[in-house]
XYZ file of C-alpha atoms in Angstrom:
509
model
C -192.504 -130.315 7.130
C -192.270 -126.599 6.388
C -189.124 -124.680 7.277
C -191.038 -122.649 9.885
C -192.348 -125.814 11.568
C -188.868 -127.285 11.533
C -187.487 -124.131 13.144
C -190.079 -124.274 15.932
C -189.212 -127.929 16.635
C -185.462 -127.161 16.874
C -186.191 -124.253 19.185
C -188.275 -126.485 21.452
C -185.566 -129.149 21.606
C -182.913 -126.564 22.425
C -184.925 -125.208 25.306
C -184.931 -128.548 27.151
C -181.197 -129.255 26.799
C -178.771 -128.728 29.668
C -175.209 -127.582 29.045
C -172.252 -129.051 30.928
C -170.042 -126.772 33.019
C -167.321 -126.729 30.353
C -169.801 -125.947 27.577
C -168.838 -129.007 25.536
C -171.681 -131.394 26.132
C -175.470 -131.117 25.905
C -177.949 -133.439 27.570
C -181.602 -133.760 28.475
C -180.431 -134.598 32.026
C -179.827 -131.702 34.418
C -177.035 -133.606 36.213
C -173.465 -133.034 34.995
C -170.707 -135.648 35.183
C -168.256 -132.892 36.041
C -170.022 -132.276 39.326
C -169.823 -135.915 40.422
C -166.499 -137.240 41.738
C -167.604 -140.855 41.382
C -168.365 -140.305 37.705
C -165.015 -138.564 37.215
C -163.228 -141.489 38.842
C -164.863 -143.845 36.385
C -163.923 -141.630 33.419
C -160.303 -141.513 34.579
C -159.876 -145.164 33.631
C -158.649 -145.498 30.063
C -161.473 -147.883 29.168
C -164.083 -145.225 30.069
C -162.604 -142.085 28.616
C -164.439 -139.835 26.197
C -162.877 -141.272 23.021
C -164.901 -144.442 23.238
C -163.629 -145.807 19.922
C -159.935 -145.491 20.786
C -157.871 -148.384 22.076
C -155.043 -146.522 23.856
C -153.024 -149.726 24.134
C -152.268 -149.449 20.424
C -151.121 -145.856 20.540
C -147.477 -146.191 21.533
C -145.143 -149.109 20.940
C -141.520 -149.650 19.965
C -139.779 -146.770 18.234
C -142.829 -144.521 18.669
C -142.655 -144.897 22.447
C -138.900 -144.293 22.376
C -139.392 -141.063 20.420
C -142.156 -139.894 22.771
C -139.864 -140.335 25.778
C -137.000 -138.525 24.024
C -139.370 -135.673 23.178
C -139.851 -135.084 26.915
C -136.094 -134.454 27.072
C -136.092 -131.933 24.203
C -135.531 -134.177 21.180
C -137.980 -132.373 18.880
C -136.538 -128.952 19.728
C -132.955 -129.896 18.806
C -132.943 -133.219 16.911
C -129.539 -132.489 15.360
C -127.937 -132.593 18.801
C -129.241 -136.087 19.469
C -127.846 -139.480 18.475
C -130.952 -141.332 17.327
C -129.737 -144.924 17.391
C -133.284 -146.167 17.827
C -134.907 -145.381 14.480
C -134.740 -148.294 12.053
C -133.732 -146.203 9.064
C -130.525 -145.869 7.045
C -128.808 -142.578 6.341
C -130.303 -141.070 3.200
C -127.623 -138.657 1.946
C -125.021 -139.527 -0.692
C -122.602 -142.387 -0.033
C -119.452 -142.784 -2.094
C -120.046 -145.259 -4.897
C -123.851 -145.082 -4.726
C -125.920 -143.579 -7.513
C -127.306 -140.097 -7.009
C -130.873 -139.912 -5.788
C -133.163 -137.584 -7.761
C -133.757 -134.108 -6.364
C -136.932 -133.732 -8.410
C -139.305 -136.116 -10.138
C -141.128 -135.390 -13.410
C -144.840 -136.018 -13.192
C -146.417 -137.448 -16.317
C -150.096 -137.238 -17.134
C -150.401 -140.864 -15.977
C -148.846 -139.803 -12.679
C -151.808 -137.507 -12.044
C -154.266 -140.361 -12.376
C -155.168 -143.117 -9.958
C -152.686 -145.925 -10.421
C -153.396 -149.667 -10.453
C -153.621 -150.999 -6.894
C -151.103 -153.705 -7.832
C -148.652 -151.099 -9.167
C -147.685 -149.883 -12.617
C -146.666 -152.628 -15.031
C -143.223 -151.165 -15.835
C -142.104 -151.248 -12.181
C -143.559 -154.715 -11.613
C -141.608 -155.945 -14.642
C -138.412 -154.246 -13.416
C -138.674 -155.960 -10.018
C -139.269 -159.362 -11.663
C -136.275 -158.841 -13.956
C -134.019 -157.915 -11.001
C -134.944 -161.067 -9.084
C -134.515 -163.291 -12.131
C -131.072 -161.785 -12.773
C -129.903 -162.076 -9.162
C -131.483 -165.328 -8.029
C -132.954 -167.361 -10.890
C -130.402 -167.505 -13.669
C -130.478 -170.928 -15.343
C -133.790 -171.881 -13.716
C -136.724 -172.913 -15.882
C -139.337 -171.023 -13.863
C -138.983 -167.242 -14.036
C -140.854 -164.375 -12.385
C -142.957 -162.086 -14.591
C -144.647 -158.792 -13.851
C -147.711 -160.820 -12.783
C -145.686 -162.215 -9.844
C -145.124 -158.720 -8.411
C -147.410 -156.373 -6.466
C -146.253 -152.836 -5.649
C -147.393 -151.592 -2.232
C -147.074 -148.307 -0.271
C -144.490 -149.543 2.229
C -143.640 -152.800 3.950
C -146.312 -152.485 6.631
C -148.983 -151.972 3.998
C -147.652 -155.039 2.199
C -147.872 -157.210 5.305
C -151.375 -155.928 6.029
C -152.461 -156.851 2.512
C -150.987 -160.330 2.964
C -152.774 -160.776 6.282
C -156.050 -159.669 4.703
C -155.995 -162.376 2.029
C -154.810 -165.296 4.167
C -157.325 -168.047 4.812
C -158.143 -169.655 8.149
C -154.809 -170.841 9.498
C -152.338 -170.958 12.334
C -149.659 -168.364 11.587
C -146.308 -168.743 13.303
C -143.793 -165.975 13.894
C -140.721 -165.810 16.064
C -139.571 -163.457 18.797
C -137.503 -161.365 19.069
C -138.493 -159.842 15.737
C -139.864 -156.707 14.107
C -141.988 -154.921 16.699
C -144.994 -154.255 14.441
C -145.720 -157.896 13.543
C -147.825 -158.577 16.625
C -149.807 -155.324 16.390
C -150.571 -155.851 12.700
C -151.448 -159.523 13.005
C -153.784 -158.953 15.948
C -156.060 -156.843 13.727
C -157.212 -159.848 11.729
C -159.501 -162.661 12.854
C -159.168 -164.974 9.851
C -156.105 -166.674 11.339
C -154.489 -167.328 14.709
C -151.046 -165.775 15.165
C -148.796 -167.877 17.405
C -145.480 -166.450 18.638
C -142.533 -168.763 19.273
C -139.621 -167.583 21.424
C -136.101 -168.177 20.130
C -133.274 -169.201 22.424
C -130.005 -167.551 23.333
C -128.200 -170.790 22.453
C -129.343 -170.390 18.843
C -128.359 -166.746 18.703
C -132.039 -165.773 18.647
C -132.548 -166.777 15.020
C -134.630 -169.483 13.389
C -133.308 -172.860 12.295
C -134.567 -176.048 10.674
C -135.572 -177.771 13.931
C -137.706 -174.789 14.943
C -139.527 -174.810 11.617
C -140.124 -178.567 11.912
C -141.715 -178.007 15.331
C -144.057 -175.410 13.827
C -145.178 -177.756 11.065
C -145.728 -180.572 13.567
C -148.229 -178.515 15.553
C -150.233 -177.590 12.467
C -148.833 -174.184 11.573
C -149.578 -173.541 7.894
C -148.243 -169.969 7.530
C -144.833 -168.838 8.781
C -143.682 -165.210 8.883
C -140.092 -164.202 9.593
C -137.544 -161.544 8.756
C -134.389 -162.658 6.968
C -131.931 -161.011 7.517
C -133.227 -160.721 11.031
C -134.341 -157.623 12.896
C -133.178 -157.023 15.660
C -130.355 -159.575 15.911
C -128.539 -158.619 12.703
C -128.131 -162.141 11.315
C -129.195 -163.885 8.129
C -129.846 -167.572 7.644
C -127.005 -169.439 5.994
C -128.033 -170.055 2.345
C -127.936 -173.835 2.844
C -130.200 -173.694 5.909
C -132.574 -171.328 4.134
C -132.826 -173.819 1.263
C -133.547 -176.720 3.642
C -136.283 -174.731 5.402
C -137.943 -174.029 2.070
C -137.661 -177.681 1.034
C -139.307 -178.835 4.291
C -142.142 -176.321 3.986
C -142.856 -176.852 0.286
C -146.505 -177.892 -0.172
C -146.940 -177.846 3.628
C -146.881 -174.156 4.587
C -146.863 -170.685 3.145
C -143.583 -168.906 3.902
C -143.598 -165.122 4.185
C -140.108 -163.626 4.168
C -139.514 -160.014 5.196
C -136.291 -159.401 3.219
C -135.979 -155.650 3.672
C -132.382 -155.959 4.917
C -131.219 -158.324 2.164
C -128.821 -155.722 0.775
C -126.886 -155.412 4.033
C -124.758 -158.532 3.652
C -121.225 -158.233 5.052
C -120.042 -161.666 3.966
C -118.321 -162.358 0.638
C -115.970 -159.377 1.093
C -118.848 -156.943 0.476
C -118.952 -157.819 -3.218
C -122.597 -156.807 -3.573
C -123.968 -160.327 -3.138
C -127.431 -160.500 -1.594
C -129.408 -163.458 -0.294
C -133.064 -164.168 -1.027
C -135.480 -167.041 -0.670
C -136.197 -166.485 -4.380
C -133.090 -168.577 -5.108
C -134.683 -171.735 -3.706
C -138.112 -171.507 -5.318
C -138.704 -174.366 -7.785
C -141.852 -173.031 -9.449
C -142.682 -169.347 -8.968
C -146.416 -170.044 -9.276
C -146.547 -173.247 -7.222
C -144.169 -172.630 -4.299
C -145.939 -170.765 -1.501
C -143.078 -168.332 -0.904
C -144.018 -164.668 -0.515
C -141.233 -162.075 -0.394
C -141.601 -158.504 0.892
C -138.915 -155.890 0.121
C -138.624 -152.436 -1.407
C -136.727 -149.177 -1.748
C -136.937 -148.418 1.986
C -133.777 -149.989 3.395
C -131.322 -151.121 0.751
C -132.044 -148.223 -1.591
C -132.167 -145.854 1.401
C -135.447 -144.210 0.380
C -137.761 -144.746 3.367
C -139.723 -141.584 2.611
C -140.807 -142.808 -0.809
C -142.966 -145.616 0.606
C -142.402 -147.850 -2.421
C -142.208 -151.566 -1.675
C -143.089 -154.809 -3.401
C -144.412 -158.298 -2.792
C -143.277 -161.231 -4.925
C -145.111 -164.542 -5.046
C -147.388 -166.891 -7.015
C -149.718 -165.164 -9.463
C -152.813 -166.244 -7.521
C -151.517 -164.561 -4.378
C -150.486 -161.442 -6.264
C -153.881 -161.085 -7.924
C -155.596 -161.250 -4.525
C -153.120 -158.753 -3.048
C -153.779 -156.312 -5.877
C -157.517 -156.531 -5.256
C -157.113 -156.039 -1.507
C -155.376 -152.717 -2.164
C -158.668 -151.317 -3.437
C -160.210 -151.519 0.040
C -157.089 -151.166 2.231
C -154.681 -148.490 1.024
C -155.569 -147.476 -2.547
C -152.148 -148.195 -4.001
C -148.712 -146.610 -4.250
C -147.783 -143.098 -5.386
C -147.469 -143.320 -9.203
C -144.736 -140.689 -9.840
C -142.424 -142.379 -7.336
C -143.105 -145.735 -8.997
C -142.142 -144.288 -12.369
C -138.956 -142.805 -10.899
C -138.008 -146.148 -9.337
C -137.950 -148.123 -12.597
C -134.442 -147.088 -13.798
C -133.018 -147.662 -10.296
C -133.614 -151.404 -10.596
C -131.339 -152.097 -13.571
C -129.414 -155.187 -12.316
C -125.816 -154.039 -12.934
C -126.624 -150.674 -11.359
C -128.072 -152.436 -8.312
C -124.951 -154.618 -8.017
C -122.681 -151.557 -7.821
C -125.086 -149.968 -5.360
C -124.981 -152.984 -3.067
C -121.174 -153.084 -3.134
C -120.940 -149.448 -2.016
C -123.702 -149.928 0.558
C -122.066 -152.960 2.127
C -118.605 -151.406 2.342
C -119.975 -148.249 3.944
C -122.195 -149.934 6.536
C -119.632 -152.587 7.434
C -117.238 -149.763 8.320
C -119.894 -148.277 10.610
C -120.684 -151.657 12.147
C -117.023 -152.258 12.944
C -116.695 -148.798 14.480
C -119.656 -149.326 16.828
C -118.538 -152.819 17.842
C -115.024 -151.557 18.561
C -116.289 -148.715 20.750
C -118.706 -150.983 22.630
C -115.877 -153.413 23.333
C -113.658 -150.581 24.570
C -116.464 -149.446 26.879
C -116.702 -152.971 28.264
C -119.529 -154.680 26.363
C -119.142 -158.062 24.710
C -121.542 -159.785 22.360
C -122.414 -162.610 24.748
C -124.495 -165.249 22.953
C -124.533 -163.119 19.843
C -121.899 -163.535 17.136
C -120.834 -160.462 15.187
C -123.868 -159.409 13.135
C -123.422 -160.253 9.471
C -126.459 -158.371 8.143
C -128.823 -155.410 8.690
C -127.595 -152.295 10.537
C -128.493 -153.426 14.059
C -126.604 -154.678 17.085
C -128.550 -156.747 19.629
C -126.564 -155.755 22.685
C -126.596 -157.986 25.765
C -126.233 -155.568 28.687
C -125.228 -158.325 31.110
C -121.921 -158.727 29.262
C -120.547 -155.454 30.656
C -117.113 -156.220 32.074
C -116.054 -155.501 34.696
C -119.559 -155.552 36.225
C -120.901 -152.408 37.847
C -120.364 -152.042 41.616
C -123.306 -153.166 43.747
C -123.827 -149.623 45.029
C -123.914 -148.141 41.500
C -126.162 -145.046 41.289
C -127.458 -146.218 37.890
C -128.871 -149.624 36.953
C -127.695 -150.623 33.466
C -128.613 -154.303 33.673
C -131.850 -154.044 31.694
C -132.948 -152.310 28.521
C -135.453 -149.907 30.088
C -133.034 -148.573 32.707
C -130.257 -148.287 30.126
C -132.595 -146.406 27.785
C -133.643 -143.968 30.517
C -130.018 -143.275 31.447
C -129.100 -142.608 27.811
C -131.853 -140.013 27.432
C -129.798 -137.812 29.766
C -127.029 -137.999 27.157
C -129.317 -137.243 24.211
C -128.941 -140.795 22.926
C -131.799 -143.082 21.836
C -131.828 -146.881 21.615
C -134.750 -149.342 21.690
C -135.275 -151.469 24.837
C -135.287 -155.152 23.996
C -138.725 -155.879 25.449
C -140.323 -154.173 22.430
C -139.144 -157.101 20.315
C -140.939 -159.525 22.592
C -144.676 -160.176 22.460
C -146.123 -157.400 24.594
C -144.559 -158.741 27.813
C -146.382 -156.173 29.962
C -149.607 -158.133 29.393
C -148.174 -161.629 29.544
C -145.766 -161.718 32.487
C -143.442 -159.767 34.720
C -141.215 -157.588 32.532
C -138.111 -159.058 34.146
C -139.188 -162.500 32.916
C -138.917 -161.444 29.281
C -135.896 -163.040 27.571
C -135.380 -159.706 25.806
C -135.340 -157.603 28.975
C -131.551 -157.354 29.279
C -131.049 -156.344 25.639
C -131.205 -153.134 23.638
C -131.190 -152.699 19.887
C -128.612 -150.222 18.633
C -128.935 -148.982 15.064
C -125.862 -147.958 13.106
C -128.080 -146.717 10.304
C -127.367 -143.009 10.994
C -124.310 -141.095 9.812
C -120.936 -141.664 11.435
C -121.180 -138.348 13.287
C -124.317 -139.549 15.081
C -122.676 -142.877 15.888
C -119.744 -141.080 17.479
C -122.109 -138.980 19.598
C -124.019 -142.093 20.587
C -120.960 -144.097 21.595
C -119.620 -141.155 23.607
C -122.978 -140.937 25.388
C -122.960 -144.661 26.178
C -119.412 -144.335 27.515
C -120.425 -141.442 29.775
C -123.387 -143.403 31.161
C -121.193 -146.390 31.995
C -118.591 -144.145 33.648
C -121.306 -142.461 35.712
C -122.630 -145.868 36.726
C -119.127 -146.785 37.882
C -118.964 -143.611 39.960
C -116.295 -141.984 37.787
C -118.521 -138.994 36.922
C -120.925 -136.945 38.988
C -124.651 -137.486 38.741
C -125.092 -134.163 36.936
C -122.409 -134.726 34.305
C -124.693 -135.316 31.342
C -125.402 -133.765 27.982
C -128.559 -132.194 29.437
C -127.599 -131.139 32.969
C -124.331 -129.541 34.041
C -122.625 -129.926 37.405
C -124.057 -127.233 39.752
C -121.902 -124.364 40.945
C -119.831 -124.912 44.082
C -121.846 -122.342 46.034
C -125.056 -124.342 45.654
C -125.157 -126.062 49.038
C -128.536 -127.706 48.448
C -127.258 -130.104 45.775
C -124.726 -132.886 46.448
C -121.541 -132.450 44.435
C -119.027 -134.788 42.901
C -115.662 -134.246 41.245
C -115.630 -132.522 37.880
C -115.177 -134.836 34.946
C -112.075 -135.330 32.917
C -111.590 -136.362 29.330
C -113.966 -138.908 27.800
C -113.046 -141.173 24.906
C -111.761 -139.656 21.678
C -110.689 -136.380 23.286
C -114.184 -135.307 24.368
C -114.238 -132.988 27.384
C -117.198 -132.605 29.679
C -117.791 -129.340 31.537
């Protein structure tokens, strides 16, 4: 077709099109959806909106939802004035006793090229050496670089694992990391089955629970250890028994991102890993996910690793070619010297001492405010506290102006104090779709992170104290970090007595 003929055809087609009232859409039909209320009513439903390919149910969960709500209260405008105790990230600035993080990274010629989707060999070898030094001394079977896959973050690692799993029942336990359910639901090659944990067991897994999973045919088990959000790690003996029971029966996937945060053993730098109990690194179906994110306090680098049998690792490396393309090469090169075993040992000692001090501070303040741990023992790992809101003592009066008995109400009240926590229901399996929210066993919990700096923790604890005092009627309804008590000459707003000193010498105006 000549260009002139083509032009005439386009001109003819244009002449028969009708433009919508907003000028965005073109149609051969003269009717416009915008002029029809019934059509607009249909479009208002999220399943019939313009972005037909978008599932809005996946857009906002967990920490993302928390941040969105805080943004409505001014968080993005003045983040430094907020206590973000919701984000699952450690403080990233220097800590006494820790090695200095690089301010700049040299980029080699290899760093400008595409890297291997399984990671550069030098970093894979460094990870294998670290695990052999820490967990496999004296054992015949040792990890090699072929047992390690480098991935761009823990989520990417779990997605790669899910992509290469065969047809299976996959068991995971709630409460746990909020993204597990969303990630697992993307894949159809296995059936993900959640199992609720009980308050009597401190909301962490145990041998009997694993035995139940095996009895019903579960062949893949995913869990975090140490556990997010409860802050506990399996006792080494129980971890070993679980691995013995599952050997040759199920594939175990351990999310060990918080392995460095171990407050037992007098903070001597000891860490716990399922790698200790593997008999043969190429035969035992034990897959470990960890990285620089948490224990090396480098979440922005997005450098993580997966350790497991060579067959698994080879498949995971291949899956990177069609999933994520691999990890940033210059950051991989910079990570190699960080993993020298004696250097890591000193790092873990400093890390544990520092975060234990913060944990003890937060627990002390919560106890002073009136909260007890309830069914939860003092967390021995991670940087989270799984706070049972029903343990507040003395209880709030029945006519309290604020309901603090559940995680959502507590979260909303804290936003007025520029404090963020994560409501417990986000660690359940999407309870909004399964049952009444109040029926969720996680509904009366919140997760508090003591990952941020001490200054933020102090702000956060002061905010929690103010909320509880307001709920008890000790402060006026306007005494918050966001709103001030109105002037006395404002007759349209109910008034209450001005506040007095709040813990640690803080004065509210």
